[in-house]
Coordinates of C-alpha atoms and ligand atoms in Angstrom, one line a residue:
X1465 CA 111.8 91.0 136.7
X1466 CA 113.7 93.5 134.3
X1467 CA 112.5 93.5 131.0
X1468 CA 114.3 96.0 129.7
X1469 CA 118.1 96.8 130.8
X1470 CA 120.6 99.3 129.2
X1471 CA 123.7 99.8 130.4
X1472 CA 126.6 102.1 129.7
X1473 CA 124.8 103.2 126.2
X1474 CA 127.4 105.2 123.8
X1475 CA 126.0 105.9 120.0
X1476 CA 127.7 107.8 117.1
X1477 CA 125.8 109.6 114.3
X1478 CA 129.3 109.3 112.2
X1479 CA 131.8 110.8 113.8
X1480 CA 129.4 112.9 116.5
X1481 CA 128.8 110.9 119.7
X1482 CA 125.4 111.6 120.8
X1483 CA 124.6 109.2 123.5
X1484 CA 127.6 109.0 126.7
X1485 CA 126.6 106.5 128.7
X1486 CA 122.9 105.9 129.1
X1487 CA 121.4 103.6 131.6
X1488 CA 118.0 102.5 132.0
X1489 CA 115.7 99.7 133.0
X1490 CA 112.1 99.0 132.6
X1491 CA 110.4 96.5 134.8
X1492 CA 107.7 93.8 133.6
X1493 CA 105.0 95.8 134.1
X1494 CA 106.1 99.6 134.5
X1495 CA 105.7 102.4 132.7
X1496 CA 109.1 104.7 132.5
X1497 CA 109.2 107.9 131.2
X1498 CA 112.1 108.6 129.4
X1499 CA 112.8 112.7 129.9
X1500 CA 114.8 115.7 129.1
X1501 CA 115.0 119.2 127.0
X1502 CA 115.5 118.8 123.0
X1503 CA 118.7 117.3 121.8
X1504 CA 119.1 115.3 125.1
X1505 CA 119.3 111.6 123.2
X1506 CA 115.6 110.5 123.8
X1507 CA 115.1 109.7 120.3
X1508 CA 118.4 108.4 119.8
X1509 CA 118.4 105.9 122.8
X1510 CA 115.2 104.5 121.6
X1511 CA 116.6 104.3 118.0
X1512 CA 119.6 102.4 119.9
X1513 CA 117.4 100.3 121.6
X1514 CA 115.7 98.9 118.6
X1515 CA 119.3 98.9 116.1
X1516 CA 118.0 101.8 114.1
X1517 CA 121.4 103.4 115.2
X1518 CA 123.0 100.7 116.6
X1519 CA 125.2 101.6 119.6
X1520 CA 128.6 101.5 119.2
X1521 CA 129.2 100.7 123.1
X1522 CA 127.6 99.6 126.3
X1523 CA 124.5 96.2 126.7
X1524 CA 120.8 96.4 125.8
X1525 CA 118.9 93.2 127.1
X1526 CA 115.4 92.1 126.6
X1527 CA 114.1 89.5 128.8
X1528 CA 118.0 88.9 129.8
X1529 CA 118.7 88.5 126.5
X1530 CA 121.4 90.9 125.0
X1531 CA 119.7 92.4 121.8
X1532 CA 122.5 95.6 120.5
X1533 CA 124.3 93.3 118.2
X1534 CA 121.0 92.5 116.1
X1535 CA 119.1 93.8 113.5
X1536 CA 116.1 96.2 113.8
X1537 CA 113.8 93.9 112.5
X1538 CA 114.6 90.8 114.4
X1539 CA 114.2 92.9 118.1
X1540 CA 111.2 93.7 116.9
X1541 CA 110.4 90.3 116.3
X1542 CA 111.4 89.7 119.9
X1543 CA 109.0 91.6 120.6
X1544 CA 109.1 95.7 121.0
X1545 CA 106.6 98.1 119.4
X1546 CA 107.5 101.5 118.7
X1547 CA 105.3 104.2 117.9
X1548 CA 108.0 106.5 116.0
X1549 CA 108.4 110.1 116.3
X1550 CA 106.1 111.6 113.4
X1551 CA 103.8 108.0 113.3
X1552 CA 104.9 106.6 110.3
X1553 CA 101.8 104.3 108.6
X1554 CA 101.4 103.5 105.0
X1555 CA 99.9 106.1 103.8
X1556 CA 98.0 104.2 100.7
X1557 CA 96.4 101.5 102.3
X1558 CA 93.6 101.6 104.9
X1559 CA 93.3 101.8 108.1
X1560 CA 92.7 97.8 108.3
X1561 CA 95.3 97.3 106.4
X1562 CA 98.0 98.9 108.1
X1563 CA 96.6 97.0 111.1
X1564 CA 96.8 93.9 109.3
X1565 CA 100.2 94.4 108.1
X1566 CA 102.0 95.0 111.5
X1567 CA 100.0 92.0 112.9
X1568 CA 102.8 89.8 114.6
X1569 CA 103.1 87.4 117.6
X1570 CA 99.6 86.1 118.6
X1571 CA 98.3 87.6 122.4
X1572 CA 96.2 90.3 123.6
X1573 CA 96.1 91.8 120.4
X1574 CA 94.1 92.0 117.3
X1575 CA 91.9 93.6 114.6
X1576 CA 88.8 93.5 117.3
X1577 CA 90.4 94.5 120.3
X1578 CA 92.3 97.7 118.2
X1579 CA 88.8 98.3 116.9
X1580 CA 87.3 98.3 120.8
X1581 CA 90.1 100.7 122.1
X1582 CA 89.9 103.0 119.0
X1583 CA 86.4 103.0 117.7
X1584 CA 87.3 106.1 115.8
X1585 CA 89.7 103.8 113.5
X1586 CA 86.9 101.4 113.1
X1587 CA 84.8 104.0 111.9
X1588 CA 87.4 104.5 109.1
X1589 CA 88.9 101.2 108.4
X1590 CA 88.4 101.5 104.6
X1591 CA 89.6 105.1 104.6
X1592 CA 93.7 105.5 103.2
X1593 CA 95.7 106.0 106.3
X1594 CA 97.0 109.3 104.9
X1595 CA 93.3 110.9 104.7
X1596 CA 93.2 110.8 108.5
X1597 CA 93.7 113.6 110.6
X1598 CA 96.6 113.5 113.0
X1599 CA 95.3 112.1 115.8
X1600 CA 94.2 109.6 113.7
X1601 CA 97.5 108.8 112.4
X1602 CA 98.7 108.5 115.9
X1603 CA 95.8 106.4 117.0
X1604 CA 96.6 103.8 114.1
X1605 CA 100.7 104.4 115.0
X1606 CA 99.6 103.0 118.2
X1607 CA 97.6 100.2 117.2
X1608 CA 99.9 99.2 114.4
X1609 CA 102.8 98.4 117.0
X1610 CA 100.2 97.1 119.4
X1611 CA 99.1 94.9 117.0
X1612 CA 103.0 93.4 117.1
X1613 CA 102.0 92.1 120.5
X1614 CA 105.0 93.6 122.3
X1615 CA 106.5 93.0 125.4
X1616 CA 107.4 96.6 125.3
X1617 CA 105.7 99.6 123.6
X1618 CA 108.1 102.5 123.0
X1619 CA 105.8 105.3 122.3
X1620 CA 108.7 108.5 121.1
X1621 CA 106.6 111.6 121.4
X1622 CA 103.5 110.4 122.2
X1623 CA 101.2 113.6 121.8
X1624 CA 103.0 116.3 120.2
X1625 CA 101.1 118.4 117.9
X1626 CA 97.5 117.0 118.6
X1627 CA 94.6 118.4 119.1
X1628 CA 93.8 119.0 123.1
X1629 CA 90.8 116.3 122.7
X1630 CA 92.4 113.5 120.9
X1631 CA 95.7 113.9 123.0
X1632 CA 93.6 113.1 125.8
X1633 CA 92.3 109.8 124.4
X1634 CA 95.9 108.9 123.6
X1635 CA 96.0 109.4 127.3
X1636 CA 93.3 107.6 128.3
X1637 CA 94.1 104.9 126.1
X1638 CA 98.1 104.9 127.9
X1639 CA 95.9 104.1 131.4
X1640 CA 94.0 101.4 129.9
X1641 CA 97.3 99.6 128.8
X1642 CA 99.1 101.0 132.0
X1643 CA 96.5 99.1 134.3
X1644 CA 96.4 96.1 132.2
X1645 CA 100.1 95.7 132.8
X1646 CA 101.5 96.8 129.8
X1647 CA 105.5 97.8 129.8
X1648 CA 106.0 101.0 128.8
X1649 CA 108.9 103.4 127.7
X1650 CA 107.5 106.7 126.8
X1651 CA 108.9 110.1 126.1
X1652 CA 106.2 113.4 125.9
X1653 CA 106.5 116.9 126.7
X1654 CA 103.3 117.1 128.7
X1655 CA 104.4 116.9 132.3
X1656 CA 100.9 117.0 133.9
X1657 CA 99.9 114.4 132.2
X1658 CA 103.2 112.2 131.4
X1659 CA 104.2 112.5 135.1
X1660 CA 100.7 110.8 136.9
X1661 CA 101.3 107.8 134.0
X1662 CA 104.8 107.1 135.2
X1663 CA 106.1 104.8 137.7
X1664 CA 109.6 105.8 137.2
X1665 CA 111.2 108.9 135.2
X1666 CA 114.8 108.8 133.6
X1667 CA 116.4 112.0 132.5
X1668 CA 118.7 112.5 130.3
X1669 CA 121.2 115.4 129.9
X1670 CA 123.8 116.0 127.1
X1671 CA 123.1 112.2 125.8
X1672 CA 124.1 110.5 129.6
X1673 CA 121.7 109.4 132.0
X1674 CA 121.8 112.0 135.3
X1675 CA 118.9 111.0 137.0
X1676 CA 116.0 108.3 137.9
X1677 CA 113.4 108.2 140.6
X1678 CA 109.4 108.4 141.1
X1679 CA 107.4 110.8 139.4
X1680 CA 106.9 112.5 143.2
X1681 CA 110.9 112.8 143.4
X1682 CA 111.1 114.8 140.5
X1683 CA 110.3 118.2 142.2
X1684 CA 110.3 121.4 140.9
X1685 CA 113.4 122.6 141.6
X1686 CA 114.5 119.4 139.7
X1687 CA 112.2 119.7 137.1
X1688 CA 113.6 123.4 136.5
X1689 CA 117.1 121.8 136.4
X1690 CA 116.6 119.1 134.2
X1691 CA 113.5 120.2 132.3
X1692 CA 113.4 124.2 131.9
X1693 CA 114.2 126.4 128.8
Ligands
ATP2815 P1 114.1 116.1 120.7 O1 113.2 116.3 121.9 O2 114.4 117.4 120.1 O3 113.6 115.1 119.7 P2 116.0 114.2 121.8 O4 116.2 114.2 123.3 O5 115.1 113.1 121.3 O6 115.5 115.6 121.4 P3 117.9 113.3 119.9 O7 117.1 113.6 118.8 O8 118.2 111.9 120.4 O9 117.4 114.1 121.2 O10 119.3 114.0 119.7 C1 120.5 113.8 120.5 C2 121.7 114.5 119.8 O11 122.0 113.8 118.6 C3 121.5 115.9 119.4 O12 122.7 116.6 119.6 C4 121.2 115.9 117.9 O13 121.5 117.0 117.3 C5 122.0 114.7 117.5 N1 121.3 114.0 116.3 C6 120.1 113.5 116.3 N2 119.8 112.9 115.1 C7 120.9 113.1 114.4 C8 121.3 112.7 113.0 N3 120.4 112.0 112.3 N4 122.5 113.0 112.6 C9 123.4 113.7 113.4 N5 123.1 114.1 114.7 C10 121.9 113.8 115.2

């Protein structure tokens, strides 16, 4: 079943269209990654998805359910997680607290489990969230919309500017959710590692949708198209 379908996708930032017709769909279950070079519209289709910048045309649906015409909070409520480009957390309260705070829907997800994947955010659950380092940060950006219980995690940039080592427990931690059937929608610059974590790639170009297929379909010469500087 889809759990996620966009159609047709058109958004404005005023009067400059950015997005021209996106389409995308994420199966129960399926990890998509959402591709192309800078300024393509990856941020701004996920800020679509969730209302942020609400589109001005075309359908999202969640579960079947058409979602564009409501407000941020209440599609989150319906249950997506995003872990925003530049992992916003509160940066005076602790680590448990920020947990605490996002804590939403009842499932898989709580304070214990977090704890279990990330034992380096147990470690500092009384520490202020701004006193971690980065990978921390991103570690507790994950958590905090895990902790929402979503049917989807939208993870927008998932590794950028971290360390070698801690980008490849962010990694890991994306195959633990992968094989326990977590839906994913994630966007990262890291082919070698984004690419063996996808069941499906969509690439965007000039704010449209131009291409979808398996990670094994997206070959070089494709890549180099799509992809290159
Ligand atoms: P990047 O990898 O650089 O984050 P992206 O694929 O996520 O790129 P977007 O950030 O979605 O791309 O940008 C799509 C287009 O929308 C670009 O032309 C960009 O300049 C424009 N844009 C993005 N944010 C704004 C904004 N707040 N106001 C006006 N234009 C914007």
């Amino acid at each position: 079943m889809k759990l996620l379908e966009i159609a047709g996708l058109e958004t404005f930032y005023g009067a400059s269209q950015a997005l021209f017709g996106v389409d995308l769909d994420v199966a129960e279950g399926e990890v998509v990654a959402l591709m192309g070079r800078n300024g393509m519209g990856k941020t701004t289709t996920i800020r679509s998805i969730l209302a942020m910048t609400p589109a001005r045309a075309g359908k999202v649906r969640l579960g079947g359910r058409e979602i564009q015409a409501m407000r941020p909070h209440r599609i989150a409520r319906l249950g997506i997680g995003l872990v925003p480009e530049g992992r916003r957390c509160f940066p005076n309260l602790t680590v448990a607290e920020n947990l605490l705070a996002a804590a939403a829907r009842s499932g898989r997800w709580n304070l214990g489990e977090i704890n279990r994947l990330f034992p380096r955010l147990e470690e500092r659950r009384d520490q202020m969230a701004r006193t971690l380092s980065g990978g921390e940060q991103q570690m507790l950006a994950i958590g905090r919309a895990l902790m929402t219980n979503p049917r989807l995690l939208i993870l927008d940039e998932a590794t950028e500017g971290l360390a070698p080592v801690i980008r490849n427990d962010i990694w890991a931690v994306i195959r633990v959710l992968k094989a326990e059937g977590q839906s994913i929608l994630i966007v990262d610059k890291t082919l070698s590692e984004l690419l063996p974590s996808a069941d499906r790639c969509v690439v965007l170009e000039k704010g449209a949708t131009v291409w979808s297929g398996r990670p094994d379909e997206l070959t070089p010469s494709l890549q180099d198209r799509y992809l290159g500087v």
